[in-house]
Coordinates of C-alpha atoms in Angstrom, one line a residue:
X1 CA 6.2 -19.6 14.9
X2 CA 8.0 -18.9 12.3
X3 CA 8.4 -21.9 11.2
X4 CA 5.2 -23.0 12.1
X5 CA 3.4 -21.9 8.5
X6 CA 4.8 -21.4 5.3
X7 CA 7.6 -22.4 2.8
X8 CA 10.6 -22.1 2.7
X9 CA 13.5 -21.2 -0.1
X10 CA 15.2 -24.5 -0.7
X11 CA 18.6 -22.3 -0.5
X12 CA 19.6 -18.8 0.5
X13 CA 16.8 -17.7 3.3
X14 CA 16.7 -13.7 4.8
X15 CA 17.5 -13.9 8.4
X16 CA 14.9 -13.3 11.0
X17 CA 15.7 -9.8 11.3
X18 CA 15.0 -8.4 7.5
X19 CA 13.4 -5.7 7.5
X20 CA 11.7 -3.1 4.8
X21 CA 13.8 0.4 4.8
X22 CA 12.8 3.6 2.8
X23 CA 10.9 3.4 -0.2
X24 CA 11.7 6.1 -2.7
X25 CA 9.1 7.5 -5.2
X26 CA 9.2 9.8 -8.0
X27 CA 6.2 12.6 -7.8
X28 CA 5.2 15.2 -10.1
X29 CA 5.6 18.5 -7.5
X30 CA 7.6 18.0 -4.7
X31 CA 5.8 20.8 -2.9
X32 CA 2.4 19.4 -3.3
X33 CA 3.4 15.9 -2.0
X34 CA 5.0 17.9 1.4
X35 CA 1.6 19.2 1.5
X36 CA 0.4 15.4 1.5
X37 CA 2.9 13.9 3.3
X38 CA 2.6 16.0 6.1
X39 CA -0.6 17.6 6.5
X40 CA -1.9 14.4 5.4
X41 CA -0.6 11.6 7.1
X42 CA 1.4 13.3 9.7
X43 CA 5.7 12.8 8.4
X44 CA 8.1 15.3 9.4
X45 CA 10.7 16.6 6.9
X46 CA 14.6 15.2 7.3
X47 CA 15.7 16.8 5.2
X48 CA 14.9 19.3 1.9
X49 CA 16.1 20.5 -1.0
X50 CA 15.9 21.3 -4.4
X51 CA 14.4 18.3 -6.4
X52 CA 14.6 16.7 -3.0
X53 CA 13.2 15.2 0.2
X54 CA 13.4 12.7 3.3
X55 CA 10.7 12.6 5.1
X56 CA 10.6 10.4 8.8
X57 CA 8.0 9.7 11.6
X58 CA 7.7 11.6 15.2
X59 CA 11.0 11.1 17.1
X60 CA 12.9 9.0 14.6
X61 CA 16.2 9.6 12.6
X62 CA 15.9 7.1 9.9
X63 CA 13.9 8.7 6.3
X64 CA 11.0 6.1 5.8
X65 CA 10.5 8.2 2.0
X66 CA 11.9 10.0 0.4
X67 CA 10.1 12.5 -2.6
X68 CA 12.2 12.9 -5.6
X69 CA 10.6 15.3 -8.3
X70 CA 10.3 15.6 -12.2
X71 CA 8.4 18.1 -13.0
X72 CA 5.8 16.3 -15.7
X73 CA 5.5 12.8 -14.4
X74 CA 1.9 11.8 -15.2
X75 CA 0.1 10.0 -12.5
X76 CA -0.3 6.6 -12.2
X77 CA -3.1 5.7 -14.7
X78 CA -6.5 3.9 -13.3
X79 CA -5.4 0.9 -13.9
X80 CA -2.2 1.1 -12.7
X81 CA 1.6 0.3 -13.8
X82 CA 3.5 -2.7 -13.4
X83 CA 5.9 -2.0 -10.0
X84 CA 4.5 0.0 -7.1
X85 CA 0.7 -1.1 -5.7
X86 CA 1.7 0.4 -2.3
X87 CA 3.7 1.0 -0.3
X88 CA 2.2 0.7 3.4
X89 CA 2.8 2.1 6.8
X90 CA 2.8 0.4 10.1
X91 CA 2.0 2.3 13.4
X92 CA 2.5 0.8 16.4
X93 CA -0.8 0.3 17.6
X94 CA -4.6 0.0 16.7
X95 CA -5.0 3.4 19.2
X96 CA -2.4 5.2 16.8
X97 CA -4.3 3.3 13.8
X98 CA -8.1 5.0 15.5
X99 CA -6.3 8.3 16.0
X100 CA -5.6 8.5 12.4
X101 CA -9.2 7.4 10.8
X102 CA -10.5 9.7 13.4
X103 CA -8.3 12.3 11.9
X104 CA -8.9 11.6 8.1
X105 CA -12.7 12.1 9.3
X106 CA -12.2 15.5 10.4
X107 CA -10.3 16.2 7.3
X108 CA -13.7 15.5 5.8
X109 CA -11.4 12.2 3.6
X110 CA -13.1 9.7 2.1
X111 CA -10.7 6.4 2.6
X112 CA -10.9 2.8 1.6
X113 CA -10.7 0.0 4.4
X114 CA -10.3 -3.4 5.3
X115 CA -9.5 -6.1 8.0
X116 CA -7.1 -8.9 6.8
X117 CA -7.4 -11.0 9.9
X118 CA -3.5 -9.8 10.6
X119 CA -3.8 -6.7 10.6
X120 CA -6.1 -3.4 10.5
X121 CA -5.6 -1.3 7.5
X122 CA -7.2 2.2 5.6
X123 CA -6.2 2.9 1.8
X124 CA -5.0 6.0 0.1
X125 CA -3.5 6.8 -3.2
X126 CA -1.2 10.5 -2.7
X127 CA -1.7 13.2 -5.8
X128 CA 0.4 11.0 -8.0
X129 CA -1.7 8.3 -7.6
X130 CA 0.8 6.2 -5.7
X131 CA -0.8 3.6 -3.1
X132 CA -0.4 4.5 0.3
X133 CA -2.0 2.0 3.4
X134 CA -1.8 2.9 7.1
X135 CA -2.4 -0.3 9.1
X136 CA -2.1 -1.7 12.5
X137 CA -1.4 -5.4 13.4
X138 CA -3.3 -8.1 15.6
X139 CA -1.6 -9.9 17.8
X140 CA 0.7 -12.9 16.3
X141 CA -1.5 -14.8 18.5
X142 CA -3.6 -14.2 17.2
X143 CA -3.3 -15.1 14.0
X144 CA -4.3 -17.9 12.5
X145 CA -2.7 -20.6 9.9
X146 CA -4.9 -23.1 7.7
X147 CA -4.5 -26.9 6.8
X148 CA -2.2 -26.2 3.9
X149 CA 0.3 -24.4 6.1
X150 CA -0.8 -20.8 5.1
X151 CA -1.3 -18.0 7.5
X152 CA -4.8 -16.9 6.8
X153 CA -5.4 -13.7 4.9
X154 CA -8.5 -11.9 4.3
X155 CA -10.0 -9.0 2.8
X156 CA -13.6 -7.9 5.1
X157 CA -14.9 -4.7 6.1
X158 CA -13.0 -3.0 8.4
X159 CA -14.9 -2.3 12.4
X160 CA -14.7 1.6 11.4
X161 CA -16.4 2.6 14.6
X162 CA -14.1 0.4 16.9
X163 CA -11.1 1.0 15.7
X164 CA -11.7 4.4 16.4
X165 CA -12.7 3.9 19.9
X166 CA -9.2 2.5 20.3
X167 CA -8.1 5.8 20.4
X168 CA -9.9 6.6 23.4
X169 CA -10.9 10.0 22.5
X170 CA -7.2 11.3 21.8
X171 CA -6.5 13.0 18.7
X172 CA -4.1 12.6 15.9
X173 CA -0.9 14.3 16.5
X174 CA 1.4 12.7 13.1
X175 CA 3.2 9.9 12.7
X176 CA 4.3 8.4 15.8
X177 CA 7.3 7.3 17.2
X178 CA 7.4 3.5 16.3
X179 CA 6.3 4.2 13.0
X180 CA 7.4 2.1 10.1
X181 CA 7.3 0.7 7.2
X182 CA 5.4 -2.7 7.4
X183 CA 6.1 -3.9 3.5
X184 CA 5.7 -3.5 -0.3
X185 CA 2.7 -4.1 -2.4
X186 CA 3.8 -4.5 -5.9
X187 CA 2.0 -5.1 -9.6
X188 CA 4.0 -8.0 -11.6
X189 CA 3.3 -9.6 -15.1
X190 CA 3.4 -13.4 -13.3
X191 CA 3.1 -15.1 -10.5
X192 CA 5.4 -17.6 -11.3
X193 CA 8.1 -15.8 -12.4
X194 CA 7.7 -13.8 -9.4
X195 CA 8.3 -16.4 -7.5
X196 CA 11.3 -17.7 -9.0
X197 CA 13.0 -13.5 -8.3
X198 CA 11.6 -13.1 -4.4
X199 CA 11.4 -15.9 -2.8
X200 CA 13.8 -18.6 -4.8
X201 CA 15.9 -16.1 -5.7
X202 CA 16.2 -13.4 -3.1
X203 CA 15.2 -15.7 0.1
X204 CA 11.8 -15.1 1.7
X205 CA 9.1 -17.7 2.5
X206 CA 6.9 -17.9 1.1
X207 CA 3.4 -17.3 3.0
X208 CA 0.1 -16.9 1.2
X209 CA 0.3 -18.7 -2.0
X210 CA -3.7 -19.3 -2.7
X211 CA -5.2 -15.9 -3.0
X212 CA -6.3 -15.1 -6.1
X213 CA -4.3 -13.7 -8.4
X214 CA -1.4 -12.6 -5.2
X215 CA 1.8 -14.1 -3.6
X216 CA 2.7 -12.8 0.0
X217 CA 6.2 -13.7 1.1
X218 CA 7.7 -12.3 4.6
X219 CA 11.1 -13.5 6.8
X220 CA 11.0 -13.8 10.4
X221 CA 7.5 -15.0 10.2
X222 CA 5.9 -11.9 9.5
X223 CA 2.8 -12.3 7.7
X224 CA 4.2 -10.3 4.5
X225 CA 7.5 -8.0 3.5
X226 CA 6.3 -7.8 0.3
X227 CA 3.4 -8.7 -1.5
X228 CA 2.7 -9.8 -5.6
X229 CA 0.0 -9.8 -7.2
X230 CA -1.6 -9.9 -11.5
X231 CA -3.7 -7.3 -10.6
X232 CA -3.1 -4.8 -13.4
X233 CA -2.2 -5.3 -17.0
X234 CA 0.6 -2.8 -16.8
X235 CA 2.5 -1.6 -19.0
X236 CA 5.6 -1.3 -16.5
X237 CA 6.2 2.1 -14.5
X238 CA 8.8 4.5 -16.0
X239 CA 10.1 7.5 -16.1
X240 CA 7.1 9.0 -17.3
X241 CA 5.2 8.0 -14.4
X242 CA 5.3 9.0 -11.0
X243 CA 6.5 5.2 -9.8
X244 CA 8.6 3.7 -7.2
X245 CA 11.9 4.4 -7.2
X246 CA 13.8 1.9 -5.3
X247 CA 12.6 -0.3 -1.8
X248 CA 15.2 -0.7 0.4
X249 CA 15.3 -4.3 2.0
X250 CA 17.0 -4.1 5.3
X251 CA 19.4 -7.2 6.4
X252 CA 21.5 -7.7 9.5
X253 CA 24.9 -7.4 8.6
X254 CA 27.3 -7.7 5.8
X255 CA 27.4 -11.1 5.7
X256 CA 23.4 -11.7 5.7
X257 CA 23.4 -9.0 2.5
X258 CA 25.9 -10.7 0.4
X259 CA 24.6 -14.0 1.0
X260 CA 20.9 -12.8 -0.3
X261 CA 23.5 -11.1 -3.4
X262 CA 25.5 -14.3 -4.6
X263 CA 21.8 -15.8 -4.2
X264 CA 19.8 -13.4 -6.5
X265 CA 23.1 -13.5 -8.8
X266 CA 22.8 -17.4 -8.8
X267 CA 19.3 -16.8 -10.3
X268 CA 20.3 -14.7 -13.1
X269 CA 19.8 -11.5 -11.2
X270 CA 23.2 -10.3 -10.7
X271 CA 23.0 -7.4 -8.4
X272 CA 25.1 -4.4 -8.1
X273 CA 27.6 -3.2 -5.4
X274 CA 28.0 0.7 -4.3
X275 CA 28.0 2.8 -1.5
X276 CA 27.0 -0.5 0.8
X277 CA 23.6 -1.1 -1.2
X278 CA 23.2 -4.0 -3.5
X279 CA 21.0 -2.8 -6.0
X280 CA 19.0 -4.9 -8.5
X281 CA 15.8 -4.7 -10.5
X282 CA 12.8 -7.5 -11.0
X283 CA 12.2 -8.6 -14.6
X284 CA 9.1 -6.1 -14.7
X285 CA 12.1 -2.8 -13.8
X286 CA 11.2 -2.0 -9.9
X287 CA 14.5 -1.7 -8.1
X288 CA 15.4 -3.2 -4.8
X289 CA 18.5 -2.2 -2.9
X290 CA 20.0 -4.6 0.0
X291 CA 21.3 -2.6 2.9
X292 CA 22.8 -3.4 5.8
X293 CA 21.2 -2.5 9.7
X294 CA 22.8 0.4 11.2
X295 CA 23.1 0.1 15.4
X296 CA 20.3 2.4 16.1
X297 CA 17.6 0.6 17.3
X298 CA 14.7 0.2 14.9
X299 CA 10.9 -1.0 16.1
X300 CA 10.6 -4.3 14.5
X301 CA 6.7 -5.5 13.1
X302 CA 4.3 -7.0 15.8
X303 CA 3.5 -9.6 15.0
X304 CA -8.3 -7.4 -2.6
X305 CA -5.7 -5.2 -1.0
X306 CA -3.4 -6.6 1.4

């Protein structure tokens, strides 16, 4: 199904087994953030030292989120900054999303929600105003393709009662095994420039390009590993603010990572290589790290906020 829709880049194309790895966030108060990501979201602490913590799901050895403390960092302003719009936590199934939705209701937390046709999602902001999506995919067989070879995605009301009912009355006990970071969604300054960097340079397929003010990209036929939009006037996030410090794109092998780095360099965005990671920032200063998959198995994704 991966070639049934979308537009492939003319040059290098990211391999099918591409996935999102760790997201690294700058926060103002580490203890406050640890309380939120633990109590509210259900992450477990993998490591914790002065000014830094790594968080993962139950039963997982790998960090999904890293928190870096910068005292005095300002919260994300209401209109957003160029950089992170949200990062998206992919749960294994609809039942897990139902347990999470019920957990939020028990805590009295108001959250946004949406049905995107390919997935069902809940939206939150952390104490620094960083956007978070928690979602579950619909089976790929249920995804629809329109006449222009775009994957059909929308923003419609979520059937919250149906999602909660899918939990069967089971309680939320934390981020379950198999939880991953499913995608990252960025505010950018210009969609054509974002396409040049992430599609023609990095090698993502375009999967949705007619959603107002947004472009969605993926590898391996997924609905999107990356969203970009022009819904914020900026300015770019910098060290003064809570922000996304980096996000990891995990490729199957060294040859894939080197090919991606060469493609970006040919597009005028040469990565720097250190400690088995190739790092490059987009035109708005958002850093991306291209890293190589390790041999430990990971869950893969099944299949205006997207």
